[in-house]
Tab-separated table of N, CA and C in Angstrom:
chain	number	residue	atom	x	y	z
Q	1	MET	N	39.988	131.026	131.031
Q	1	MET	CA	40.592	131.437	130.253
Q	1	MET	C	41.555	131.176	131.823
Q	2	PRO	N	42.885	130.048	131.853
Q	2	PRO	CA	42.836	129.719	133.411
Q	2	PRO	C	44.304	130.944	133.461
Q	3	GLU	N	43.995	131.046	135.020
Q	3	GLU	CA	45.155	132.136	135.102
Q	3	GLU	C	46.632	132.166	135.391
Q	4	PRO	N	47.548	133.038	134.694
Q	4	PRO	CA	48.990	132.733	134.613
Q	4	PRO	C	49.458	132.656	135.961
Q	5	ALA	N	50.649	131.601	135.748
Q	5	ALA	CA	51.272	130.650	136.711
Q	5	ALA	C	52.923	131.762	137.136
Q	6	GLU	N	53.396	131.737	138.049
Q	6	GLU	CA	54.377	132.802	138.064
Q	6	GLU	C	55.275	132.615	138.994
Q	7	LEU	N	56.766	132.534	138.764
Q	7	LEU	CA	57.847	132.010	139.694
Q	7	LEU	C	58.682	133.819	139.188
Q	8	GLU	N	59.021	133.722	140.759
Q	8	GLU	CA	60.119	135.168	140.589
Q	8	GLU	C	61.694	134.252	141.430
Q	9	TYR	N	62.362	134.919	140.833
Q	9	TYR	CA	63.894	134.639	140.671
Q	9	TYR	C	65.068	135.676	141.262
Q	10	PHE	N	65.020	134.832	142.832
Q	10	PHE	CA	66.031	136.120	143.552
Q	10	PHE	C	67.610	135.179	143.380
Q	11	PRO	N	68.498	135.868	142.499
Q	11	PRO	CA	69.340	134.920	142.394
Q	11	PRO	C	69.856	135.702	143.338
Q	12	GLU	N	71.161	135.048	144.232
Q	12	GLU	CA	72.628	135.821	145.324
Q	12	GLU	C	73.078	137.329	144.372
Q	13	LYS	N	72.868	137.574	145.525
Q	13	LYS	CA	73.338	139.370	144.997
Q	13	LYS	C	75.087	139.011	145.045
Q	14	GLN	N	75.463	140.255	144.584
Q	14	GLN	CA	76.831	140.594	144.191
Q	14	GLN	C	77.264	140.645	145.672
Q	15	LYS	N	78.656	140.537	146.345
Q	15	LYS	CA	78.802	140.751	146.981
Q	15	LYS	C	79.763	142.294	147.167
Q	16	ALA	N	79.723	142.973	146.468
Q	16	ALA	CA	80.981	144.561	146.320
Q	16	ALA	C	79.786	145.530	146.578
Q	17	HIS	N	79.407	145.984	148.003
Q	17	HIS	CA	78.591	146.752	147.847
Q	17	HIS	C	79.454	147.906	148.309
Q	18	SER	N	79.174	148.809	147.464
Q	18	SER	CA	80.094	150.494	148.130
Q	18	SER	C	79.700	150.807	149.948
Q	19	SER	N	81.045	151.281	151.267
Q	19	SER	CA	80.770	151.747	152.291
Q	19	SER	C	79.852	152.911	151.814
Q	20	VAL	N	80.103	153.594	150.572
Q	20	VAL	CA	78.865	155.152	150.627
Q	20	VAL	C	77.648	155.090	150.959
Q	21	GLU	N	77.219	153.589	150.528
Q	21	GLU	CA	76.019	153.312	151.126
Q	21	GLU	C	75.295	153.166	152.215
Q	22	ALA	N	76.181	153.044	153.881
Q	22	ALA	CA	76.182	153.436	154.787
Q	22	ALA	C	76.477	154.733	154.859
Q	23	TRP	N	77.088	155.722	154.518
Q	23	TRP	CA	77.448	156.980	154.919
Q	23	TRP	C	76.512	157.967	154.583
Q	24	VAL	N	75.111	157.513	153.457
Q	24	VAL	CA	74.509	158.725	152.923
Q	24	VAL	C	73.630	158.955	154.107
Q	25	PRO	N	72.657	157.885	154.694
Q	25	PRO	CA	71.533	158.549	155.473
Q	25	PRO	C	72.685	158.997	156.947
Q	26	ILE	N	73.784	158.614	157.131
Q	26	ILE	CA	74.340	159.355	158.445
Q	26	ILE	C	74.562	160.495	158.171
Q	27	GLY	N	75.111	161.291	156.340
Q	27	GLY	CA	75.454	162.492	155.848
Q	27	GLY	C	74.401	163.357	155.976
Q	28	ALA	N	73.525	162.694	155.432
Q	28	ALA	CA	72.283	163.127	155.399
Q	28	ALA	C	71.501	164.143	156.912
Q	29	ALA	N	71.556	163.022	157.606
Q	29	ALA	CA	70.851	163.704	159.308
Q	29	ALA	C	71.765	164.626	159.719
Q	30	VAL	N	73.574	164.553	159.462
Q	30	VAL	CA	74.057	165.336	160.133
Q	30	VAL	C	73.871	166.819	159.492
Q	31	LEU	N	73.728	166.726	158.160
Q	31	LEU	CA	73.682	168.507	156.637
Q	31	LEU	C	72.419	168.454	157.305
Q	32	VAL	N	71.052	167.844	158.166
Q	32	VAL	CA	69.819	168.257	158.418
Q	32	VAL	C	70.165	169.049	160.208
Q	33	TRP	N	70.764	168.404	160.698
Q	33	TRP	CA	70.980	168.845	161.946
Q	33	TRP	C	71.655	170.137	161.119
Q	34	VAL	N	72.924	170.157	161.143
Q	34	VAL	CA	73.612	171.929	160.832
Q	34	VAL	C	72.989	172.404	160.895
Q	35	LEU	N	71.902	172.205	159.349
Q	35	LEU	CA	70.766	173.331	158.621
Q	35	LEU	C	69.596	173.897	159.731
Q	36	LEU	N	69.473	173.255	160.230
Q	36	LEU	CA	67.743	173.399	161.312
Q	36	LEU	C	68.400	174.240	162.813
Q	37	SER	N	70.030	173.653	162.749
Q	37	SER	CA	70.318	174.000	164.347
Q	37	SER	C	70.322	175.467	164.003
Q	38	VAL	N	70.818	175.913	163.014
Q	38	VAL	CA	70.868	177.727	163.023
Q	38	VAL	C	69.244	178.524	163.035
Q	39	MET	N	68.269	177.475	162.256
Q	39	MET	CA	67.619	178.695	162.478
Q	39	MET	C	66.258	177.624	163.800
Q	40	PHE	N	66.277	176.264	163.922
Q	40	PHE	CA	65.594	175.864	165.203
Q	40	PHE	C	65.982	174.806	165.840
Q	41	PRO	N	67.374	175.663	166.406
Q	41	PRO	CA	67.757	174.478	167.260
Q	41	PRO	C	67.426	174.126	167.865
Q	42	GLY	N	65.506	173.831	168.576
Q	42	GLY	CA	64.901	172.933	169.486
Q	42	GLY	C	64.436	171.678	168.372
Q	43	TRP	N	64.763	172.057	167.574
Q	43	TRP	CA	63.991	171.155	166.104
Q	43	TRP	C	64.938	169.760	165.406
Q	44	ALA	N	66.144	170.736	165.724
Q	44	ALA	CA	67.383	170.229	164.967
Q	44	ALA	C	67.477	168.344	165.058
Q	45	LEU	N	68.207	168.378	166.400
Q	45	LEU	CA	68.366	166.934	167.004
Q	45	LEU	C	67.457	165.965	166.100
Q	46	PRO	N	65.735	166.336	167.298
Q	46	PRO	CA	64.997	165.119	166.748
Q	46	PRO	C	65.034	164.821	165.311
Q	47	LEU	N	64.882	166.245	164.619
Q	47	LEU	CA	64.463	165.869	163.034
Q	47	LEU	C	65.805	164.880	162.366
Q	48	ALA	N	66.901	164.894	162.965
Q	48	ALA	CA	67.882	164.947	162.732
Q	48	ALA	C	67.775	163.267	162.616
Q	49	ILE	N	67.522	163.118	163.969
Q	49	ILE	CA	67.036	161.471	164.578
Q	49	ILE	C	66.194	160.271	163.610
Q	50	GLY	N	64.990	161.768	163.307
Q	50	GLY	CA	63.880	161.428	162.760
Q	50	GLY	C	63.883	160.606	161.380
Q	51	ILE	N	64.879	161.254	160.579
Q	51	ILE	CA	65.580	161.258	158.732
Q	51	ILE	C	66.688	159.902	159.528
Q	52	ALA	N	67.194	159.809	159.862
Q	52	ALA	CA	68.262	158.653	159.933
Q	52	ALA	C	67.082	157.668	160.499
Q	53	ALA	N	66.341	157.214	161.222
Q	53	ALA	CA	65.918	156.281	161.781
Q	53	ALA	C	64.390	155.771	160.424
Q	54	GLY	N	63.931	157.210	159.396
Q	54	GLY	CA	63.785	157.065	158.627
Q	54	GLY	C	63.625	155.716	157.601
Q	55	TRP	N	65.373	156.612	157.199
Q	55	TRP	CA	65.994	156.197	156.802
Q	55	TRP	C	65.938	154.421	156.230
Q	56	TRP	N	66.681	154.288	157.456
Q	56	TRP	CA	67.171	153.187	157.629
Q	56	TRP	C	65.198	152.189	157.881
Q	57	GLN	N	64.591	152.302	158.238
Q	57	GLN	CA	63.533	151.699	157.966
Q	57	GLN	C	63.065	151.689	156.896
Q	58	TRP	N	63.446	152.731	155.546
Q	58	TRP	CA	62.931	152.079	154.276
Q	58	TRP	C	63.819	151.543	153.715
Q	59	ARG	N	64.729	151.601	154.227
Q	59	ARG	CA	66.388	150.189	153.535
Q	59	ARG	C	65.520	149.138	153.444
Q	60	ARG	N	65.163	149.025	155.149
Q	60	ARG	CA	65.275	147.691	155.921
Q	60	ARG	C	63.750	146.729	154.977
Q	61	THR	N	62.657	147.673	155.022
Q	61	THR	CA	61.310	147.205	154.582
Q	61	THR	C	60.735	147.264	152.945
Q	62	ARG	N	61.847	148.092	152.058
Q	62	ARG	CA	61.107	147.775	150.726
Q	62	ARG	C	61.402	146.305	150.532
Q	63	ARG	N	59.928	146.694	149.496
Q	63	ARG	CA	60.125	145.198	148.707
Q	63	ARG	C	61.066	145.180	147.243
Q	64	GLN	N	61.746	143.933	147.558
Q	64	GLN	CA	62.782	143.819	146.341
Q	64	GLN	C	61.902	143.446	145.429
Q	65	ARG	N	62.347	143.532	143.895
Q	65	ARG	CA	61.577	143.158	142.782
Q	65	ARG	C	62.569	141.979	142.191
Q	66	PRO	N	62.001	141.299	142.104
Q	66	PRO	CA	62.761	139.952	141.222
Q	66	PRO	C	63.606	140.044	140.394
Q	67	HIS	N	64.590	139.783	140.367
Q	67	HIS	CA	65.493	139.883	139.081
Q	67	HIS	C	65.389	139.673	137.689
Q	68	MET	N	64.116	138.246	138.012
Q	68	MET	CA	63.690	137.600	136.582
Q	68	MET	C	62.083	136.914	137.311
Q	69	THR	N	60.758	137.200	136.270
Q	69	THR	CA	59.817	136.458	136.727
Q	69	THR	C	59.032	135.734	135.545
Q	70	PHE	N	59.354	134.441	136.252
Q	70	PHE	CA	58.520	133.368	134.818
Q	70	PHE	C	57.091	133.524	135.103
Q	71	THR	N	56.787	133.440	133.913
Q	71	THR	CA	55.356	133.344	133.488
Q	71	THR	C	55.119	132.678	132.382
Q	72	ILE	N	53.617	131.621	133.074
Q	72	ILE	CA	53.208	130.481	132.103
Q	72	ILE	C	51.977	131.039	131.914
Q	73	GLN	N	51.504	131.062	130.260
Q	73	GLN	CA	49.502	130.619	130.519
Q	73	GLN	C	49.486	130.617	128.816
Q	74	ASN	N	48.569	129.324	129.203
Q	74	ASN	CA	48.109	128.933	127.966
Q	74	ASN	C	49.309	127.910	127.097
Q	75	GLY	N	50.157	127.757	128.165
Q	75	GLY	CA	51.506	127.237	127.608
Q	75	GLY	C	52.609	127.820	126.512
Q	76	ARG	N	52.761	129.161	127.039
Q	76	ARG	CA	53.932	129.677	126.420
Q	76	ARG	C	54.329	129.731	127.836
Q	77	LEU	N	55.415	130.222	127.741
Q	77	LEU	CA	56.694	130.591	128.902
Q	77	LEU	C	56.750	131.796	128.661
Q	78	LEU	N	56.614	133.235	129.321
Q	78	LEU	CA	57.454	134.938	129.071
Q	78	LEU	C	58.355	134.498	130.575
Q	79	VAL	N	60.062	134.908	129.791
Q	79	VAL	CA	60.660	135.556	131.184
Q	79	VAL	C	60.441	137.045	130.788
Q	80	VAL	N	60.661	137.703	131.770
Q	80	VAL	CA	61.156	139.499	132.258
Q	80	VAL	C	61.386	139.482	133.073
Q	81	ASP	N	62.650	140.317	132.951
Q	81	ASP	CA	63.336	140.910	133.852
Q	81	ASP	C	63.186	142.280	135.368
Q	82	ARG	N	63.684	142.286	135.990
Q	82	ARG	CA	63.240	143.886	136.543
Q	82	ARG	C	62.622	145.139	136.049
Q	83	HIS	N	63.053	145.428	135.133
Q	83	HIS	CA	62.579	146.466	134.232
Q	83	HIS	C	61.596	146.424	133.207
Q	84	GLU	N	60.846	145.022	133.346
Q	84	GLU	CA	59.977	144.179	132.363
Q	84	GLU	C	59.785	144.458	131.530
Q	85	HIS	N	61.025	143.840	131.221
Q	85	HIS	CA	61.740	144.021	129.595
Q	85	HIS	C	61.081	142.082	129.378
Q	86	VAL	N	60.848	142.285	127.922
Q	86	VAL	CA	60.946	140.742	127.914
Q	86	VAL	C	62.636	140.049	127.502
Q	87	VAL	N	62.861	139.112	128.305
Q	87	VAL	CA	63.845	138.490	128.263
Q	87	VAL	C	64.130	137.303	126.745
Q	88	PHE	N	62.866	136.443	127.418
Q	88	PHE	CA	62.781	135.550	126.736
Q	88	PHE	C	61.408	134.680	126.686
Q	89	GLU	N	60.563	134.212	125.534
Q	89	GLU	CA	59.045	134.154	125.199
Q	89	GLU	C	59.342	132.891	124.234
Q	90	CYS	N	58.504	132.028	124.557
Q	90	CYS	CA	58.524	130.739	123.511
Q	90	CYS	C	57.181	129.908	124.266
Q	91	ALA	N	57.405	129.132	123.437
Q	91	ALA	CA	55.798	127.845	123.799
Q	91	ALA	C	56.670	127.001	125.076
Q	92	LEU	N	56.272	126.244	125.726
Q	92	LEU	CA	56.947	125.254	126.560
Q	92	LEU	C	57.778	123.823	125.754
Q	93	GLU	N	56.999	123.627	124.519
Q	93	GLU	CA	57.292	122.579	123.866
Q	93	GLU	C	58.465	123.057	122.924
Q	94	GLU	N	58.570	124.499	122.787
Q	94	GLU	CA	59.986	124.974	121.914
Q	94	GLU	C	60.999	125.235	122.821
Q	95	LEU	N	61.241	125.272	124.521
Q	95	LEU	CA	62.273	125.196	125.365
Q	95	LEU	C	62.734	123.823	125.489
Q	96	ASP	N	64.071	123.448	124.595
Q	96	ASP	CA	64.801	122.493	125.043
Q	96	ASP	C	65.383	122.404	126.603
Q	97	ASP	N	65.615	123.442	127.194
Q	97	ASP	CA	66.563	122.857	128.318
Q	97	ASP	C	66.596	123.430	129.480
Q	98	VAL	N	67.300	122.862	130.991
Q	98	VAL	CA	67.561	124.493	131.555
Q	98	VAL	C	68.003	123.517	132.221
Q	99	MET	N	69.596	124.623	132.027
Q	99	MET	CA	70.727	124.024	132.212
Q	99	MET	C	71.488	124.424	133.265
Q	100	LEU	N	72.954	124.566	134.021
Q	100	LEU	CA	73.558	125.204	134.390
Q	100	LEU	C	74.708	125.053	133.989
Q	101	ASP	N	75.175	126.260	133.811
Q	101	ASP	CA	76.536	126.640	133.471
Q	101	ASP	C	77.803	127.056	134.865
Q	102	THR	N	78.791	126.110	134.818
Q	102	THR	CA	79.236	125.861	135.644
Q	102	THR	C	80.634	126.694	135.336
Q	103	LYS	N	81.556	126.955	136.206
Q	103	LYS	CA	82.709	127.165	136.096
Q	103	LYS	C	84.068	127.333	137.296
Q	104	THR	N	84.682	126.659	137.487
Q	104	THR	CA	85.223	126.728	138.857
Q	104	THR	C	86.876	127.712	139.123
Q	105	ILE	N	86.209	128.645	139.984
Q	105	ILE	CA	87.633	129.939	140.688
Q	105	ILE	C	88.329	128.971	141.351
Q	106	GLN	N	89.772	129.688	141.699
Q	106	GLN	CA	90.985	129.863	142.672
Q	106	GLN	C	90.997	131.005	143.397
Q	107	ARG	N	90.425	131.872	144.547
Q	107	ARG	CA	90.372	133.083	144.715
Q	107	ARG	C	91.808	133.338	145.371
Q	108	VAL	N	92.674	134.363	145.357
Q	108	VAL	CA	93.800	134.427	145.876
Q	108	VAL	C	93.420	135.133	147.027
Q	109	LYS	N	94.494	135.120	148.053
Q	109	LYS	CA	94.124	134.893	149.229
Q	109	LYS	C	95.214	135.500	150.196
Q	110	GLU	N	95.244	137.276	149.961
Q	110	GLU	CA	96.084	137.909	150.484
Q	110	GLU	C	96.452	137.649	152.180
Q	111	ASP	N	97.703	137.659	152.527
Q	111	ASP	CA	98.535	137.417	153.823
Q	111	ASP	C	98.313	138.603	154.459
Q	112	MET	N	97.866	139.181	155.300
Q	112	MET	CA	97.542	140.488	155.897
Q	112	MET	C	98.657	140.109	157.031
Q	113	SER	N	99.420	138.928	157.820
Q	113	SER	CA	99.502	138.369	159.034
Q	113	SER	C	101.053	139.732	159.488
Q	114	SER	N	101.234	140.449	158.574
Q	114	SER	CA	101.996	141.111	158.662
Q	114	SER	C	101.817	142.403	159.065
Q	115	GLY	N	100.539	142.655	158.844
Q	115	GLY	CA	99.781	144.342	159.548
Q	115	GLY	C	100.247	145.510	158.770
Q	116	ILE	N	100.676	145.050	157.773
Q	116	ILE	CA	101.517	146.052	156.573
Q	116	ILE	C	100.527	146.216	155.134
Q	117	PRO	N	99.446	146.991	155.473
Q	117	PRO	CA	98.980	146.588	153.570
Q	117	PRO	C	99.757	146.565	152.398
Q	118	MET	N	100.963	147.638	152.442
Q	118	MET	CA	101.283	146.815	151.481
Q	118	MET	C	102.380	145.369	150.854
Q	119	THR	N	102.394	145.128	151.834
Q	119	THR	CA	102.750	143.347	151.682
Q	119	THR	C	102.207	142.659	151.192
Q	120	GLN	N	100.466	142.970	151.402
Q	120	GLN	CA	99.983	141.173	151.143
Q	120	GLN	C	99.971	141.120	150.607
Q	121	PHE	N	99.961	141.906	149.342
Q	121	PHE	CA	100.128	140.745	148.273
Q	121	PHE	C	101.742	140.335	147.830
Q	122	VAL	N	102.343	140.362	148.805
Q	122	VAL	CA	103.530	139.584	148.114
Q	122	VAL	C	103.920	137.924	148.596
Q	123	SER	N	102.875	138.156	149.605
Q	123	SER	CA	102.779	136.214	150.264
Q	123	SER	C	101.230	135.861	149.864
Q	124	SER	N	101.230	136.216	149.143
Q	124	SER	CA	99.437	135.577	148.289
Q	124	SER	C	99.658	134.382	148.692
Q	125	SER	N	98.141	133.764	149.034
Q	125	SER	CA	98.379	132.086	148.079
Q	125	SER	C	96.807	132.348	147.150
Q	126	VAL	N	96.584	130.817	146.878
Q	126	VAL	CA	96.105	130.533	145.696
Q	126	VAL	C	94.795	129.615	146.874
Q	127	GLY	N	93.456	129.972	147.076
Q	127	GLY	CA	92.651	129.505	148.169
Q	127	GLY	C	92.523	127.829	147.127
Q	128	PRO	N	91.382	127.049	147.776
Q	128	PRO	CA	91.028	126.053	147.250
Q	128	PRO	C	89.878	126.311	145.696
Q	129	SER	N	89.802	125.118	145.322
Q	129	SER	CA	88.634	125.395	143.668
Q	129	SER	C	87.432	125.549	144.649
Q	130	ILE	N	87.106	126.093	143.908
Q	130	ILE	CA	85.023	126.565	144.116
Q	130	ILE	C	84.756	126.661	142.477
Q	131	ASP	N	83.200	125.585	142.771
Q	131	ASP	CA	82.631	125.773	141.991
Q	131	ASP	C	81.747	126.903	142.007
Q	132	THR	N	81.254	127.915	140.531
Q	132	THR	CA	80.413	128.529	140.878
Q	132	THR	C	79.286	128.485	139.463
Q	133	SER	N	78.086	129.221	139.326
Q	133	SER	CA	77.134	128.778	138.278
Q	133	SER	C	76.451	129.459	138.080
Q	134	ARG	N	76.112	129.664	136.833
Q	134	ARG	CA	74.734	130.506	136.592
Q	134	ARG	C	73.431	129.454	135.982
Q	135	ILE	N	72.503	130.121	135.661
Q	135	ILE	CA	71.181	129.148	135.040
Q	135	ILE	C	71.619	130.064	133.316
Q	136	GLU	N	70.726	128.725	132.443
Q	136	GLU	CA	70.451	129.243	131.465
Q	136	GLU	C	69.692	128.369	130.654
Q	137	LEU	N	68.837	129.207	129.905
Q	137	LEU	CA	67.262	128.176	129.537
Q	137	LEU	C	68.071	128.782	127.970
Q	138	VAL	N	67.442	127.306	127.333
Q	138	VAL	CA	68.543	126.851	125.987
Q	138	VAL	C	66.955	126.201	124.987
Q	139	SER	N	67.019	127.128	124.513
Q	139	SER	CA	65.344	126.419	123.001
Q	139	SER	C	67.022	126.170	121.181
Q	140	ASP	N	66.156	125.542	121.067
Q	140	ASP	CA	66.719	125.775	119.399
Q	140	ASP	C	67.562	126.616	118.915
Q	141	LYS	N	66.521	128.262	118.981
Q	141	LYS	CA	67.044	129.709	118.606
Q	141	LYS	C	67.904	130.139	118.724
Q	142	LYS	N	67.750	130.349	120.587
Q	142	LYS	CA	69.270	130.806	121.587
Q	142	LYS	C	69.054	130.024	123.131
Q	143	VAL	N	70.104	130.375	123.448
Q	143	VAL	CA	70.683	129.837	124.696
Q	143	VAL	C	70.467	131.710	125.820
Q	144	VAL	N	69.915	131.986	126.959
Q	144	VAL	CA	69.548	132.862	127.383
Q	144	VAL	C	69.741	132.362	128.731
Q	145	ARG	N	71.165	133.640	129.328
Q	145	ARG	CA	71.456	133.307	130.780
Q	145	ARG	C	70.809	134.397	131.993
Q	146	LEU	N	70.303	133.952	132.833
Q	146	LEU	CA	69.260	134.545	133.806
Q	146	LEU	C	70.016	135.410	134.408
Q	147	THR	N	71.617	135.159	134.282
Q	147	THR	CA	72.285	136.197	135.035
Q	147	THR	C	73.784	136.634	134.294
Q	148	GLU	N	74.275	137.476	134.603
Q	148	GLU	CA	75.777	137.728	133.419
Q	148	GLU	C	76.570	137.146	134.341
Q	149	HIS	N	76.854	137.702	135.949
Q	149	HIS	CA	77.744	137.050	136.717
Q	149	HIS	C	77.338	135.215	137.435
Q	150	TYR	N	78.273	135.249	138.021
Q	150	TYR	CA	78.575	133.379	138.437
Q	150	TYR	C	78.068	133.713	139.521
Q	151	THR	N	77.347	132.957	140.636
Q	151	THR	CA	76.948	132.903	141.879
Q	151	THR	C	77.320	131.687	142.727
Q	152	SER	N	76.733	131.459	144.008
Q	152	SER	CA	77.587	130.146	144.418
Q	152	SER	C	76.476	128.958	143.719
Q	153	ASN	N	77.825	128.085	143.799
Q	153	ASN	CA	76.814	126.132	143.379
Q	153	ASN	C	75.854	126.185	143.625
Q	154	ILE	N	75.603	126.158	145.223
Q	154	ILE	CA	74.654	126.042	146.126
Q	154	ILE	C	73.621	126.656	145.596
Q	155	ASP	N	73.626	128.145	145.728
Q	155	ASP	CA	72.399	128.674	145.432
Q	155	ASP	C	72.069	128.785	143.470
Q	156	ALA	N	72.372	128.517	142.936
Q	156	ALA	CA	72.139	128.247	141.258
Q	156	ALA	C	72.029	127.034	141.537
Q	157	THR	N	72.538	126.224	141.809
Q	157	THR	CA	71.326	124.716	141.949
Q	157	THR	C	70.168	124.836	142.835
Q	158	GLU	N	69.904	125.199	143.796
Q	158	GLU	CA	68.715	125.472	144.482
Q	158	GLU	C	67.761	126.710	143.440
Q	159	TRP	N	67.643	127.280	143.052
Q	159	TRP	CA	67.233	127.641	141.707
Q	159	TRP	C	66.637	127.141	140.701
Q	160	PHE	N	68.240	126.476	140.111
Q	160	PHE	CA	68.310	125.555	138.996
Q	160	PHE	C	66.654	124.604	139.060
Q	161	SER	N	66.299	123.738	140.294
Q	161	SER	CA	65.402	122.725	140.438
Q	161	SER	C	64.385	123.537	140.624
Q	162	LYS	N	64.228	124.205	141.585
Q	162	LYS	CA	62.867	125.317	141.792
Q	162	LYS	C	62.333	125.645	140.194
Q	163	ILE	N	62.855	125.828	139.211
Q	163	ILE	CA	63.030	126.767	138.038
Q	163	ILE	C	62.030	125.579	136.895
Q	164	ARG	N	62.949	124.282	136.668
Q	164	ARG	CA	62.453	123.266	136.630
Q	164	ARG	C	61.284	122.322	136.806
Q	165	ARG	N	60.916	122.396	138.467
Q	165	ARG	CA	60.044	121.838	139.105
Q	165	ARG	C	58.669	122.743	138.331
Q	166	PHE	N	59.136	124.174	138.486
Q	166	PHE	CA	57.930	124.762	138.153
Q	166	PHE	C	57.312	124.488	136.376
Q	167	LEU	N	58.381	124.764	135.320
Q	167	LEU	CA	57.988	124.141	134.643
Q	167	LEU	C	57.226	122.852	134.736
Q	168	ARG	N	58.068	122.155	135.201
Q	168	ARG	CA	57.690	120.301	134.973
Q	168	ARG	C	55.925	120.650	134.981
Q	169	ARG	N	55.590	121.131	136.609
Q	169	ARG	CA	54.411	121.595	137.139
Q	169	ARG	C	53.478	121.904	135.934
Q	170	HIS	N	53.377	122.952	135.088
Q	170	HIS	CA	53.080	123.111	134.237
Q	170	HIS	C	52.942	122.832	132.682
Q	171	GLY	N	53.489	122.019	132.700
Q	171	GLY	CA	53.997	120.333	131.258
Q	171	GLY	C	54.972	120.755	130.482
Q	172	TRP	N	55.804	120.995	130.939
Q	172	TRP	CA	57.045	121.335	130.169
Q	172	TRP	C	58.244	119.619	130.868
Q	173	ILE	N	58.638	119.125	129.542
Q	173	ILE	CA	59.129	117.988	128.958
Q	173	ILE	C	60.344	118.289	129.027
Q	174	PRO	N	61.888	118.226	129.208
Q	174	PRO	CA	62.907	118.347	128.864
Q	174	PRO	C	63.034	118.047	127.187
Q	175	LEU	N	64.092	118.061	126.135
Q	175	LEU	CA	64.202	117.429	125.139
Q	175	LEU	C	64.548	115.691	124.613
Q	176	LEU	N	65.557	116.073	125.873
Q	176	LEU	CA	66.106	114.513	126.131
Q	176	LEU	C	64.581	113.283	126.611
Q	177	GLU	N	63.919	114.089	127.592
Q	177	GLU	CA	63.077	112.785	128.012
Q	177	GLU	C	61.983	113.104	126.589
Q	178	ARG	N	61.429	114.314	125.850
Q	178	ARG	CA	60.727	114.026	124.741
Q	178	ARG	C	61.369	112.935	123.999
Q	179	SER	N	62.527	112.746	123.850
Q	179	SER	CA	62.700	112.087	122.714
Q	179	SER	C	62.828	110.688	122.562
Q	180	GLU	N	62.511	110.502	124.625
Q	180	GLU	CA	62.870	108.710	125.055
Q	180	GLU	C	61.525	108.411	124.785
Q	181	GLN	N	60.095	108.982	124.383
Q	181	GLN	CA	58.860	109.008	124.908
Q	181	GLN	C	58.449	108.392	123.730
């Protein structure tokens, strides 16, 4: 029985992070320092610094789990998400295509030249057109989007080609090419 082949999919992350993420380790270190300074004044500052450094190191080195994992074994494709839920499963012959769902957007640019935050929307302008994309697996039964959100076109295109190369390496042929043979 051949070993299963795997491809881990890490799409580009959304850029909307909360500033609270930065304040949690700082707040925890300050809280430890305040609480311990009453009981153990000599140990309070070193322990607070140790907690902040440990938290920073943990965030920096923790392993990120893939958004999706593609597994091929015995001619079958299995796609599972980061929580180990099966998202898509079929024989390679049943997979018709891997496609890019592309959408063009125009972002609104606020004018902050006046320095007054309340006027930023008064003279806003529309930026240039930008393509955003997401990857879809297409079979005759269903269409599965690998992400709900659209990512930058360049990132989606790179992963699109990696996924297609991975599938082709293990015997998959797109439906249009099958009909030509």
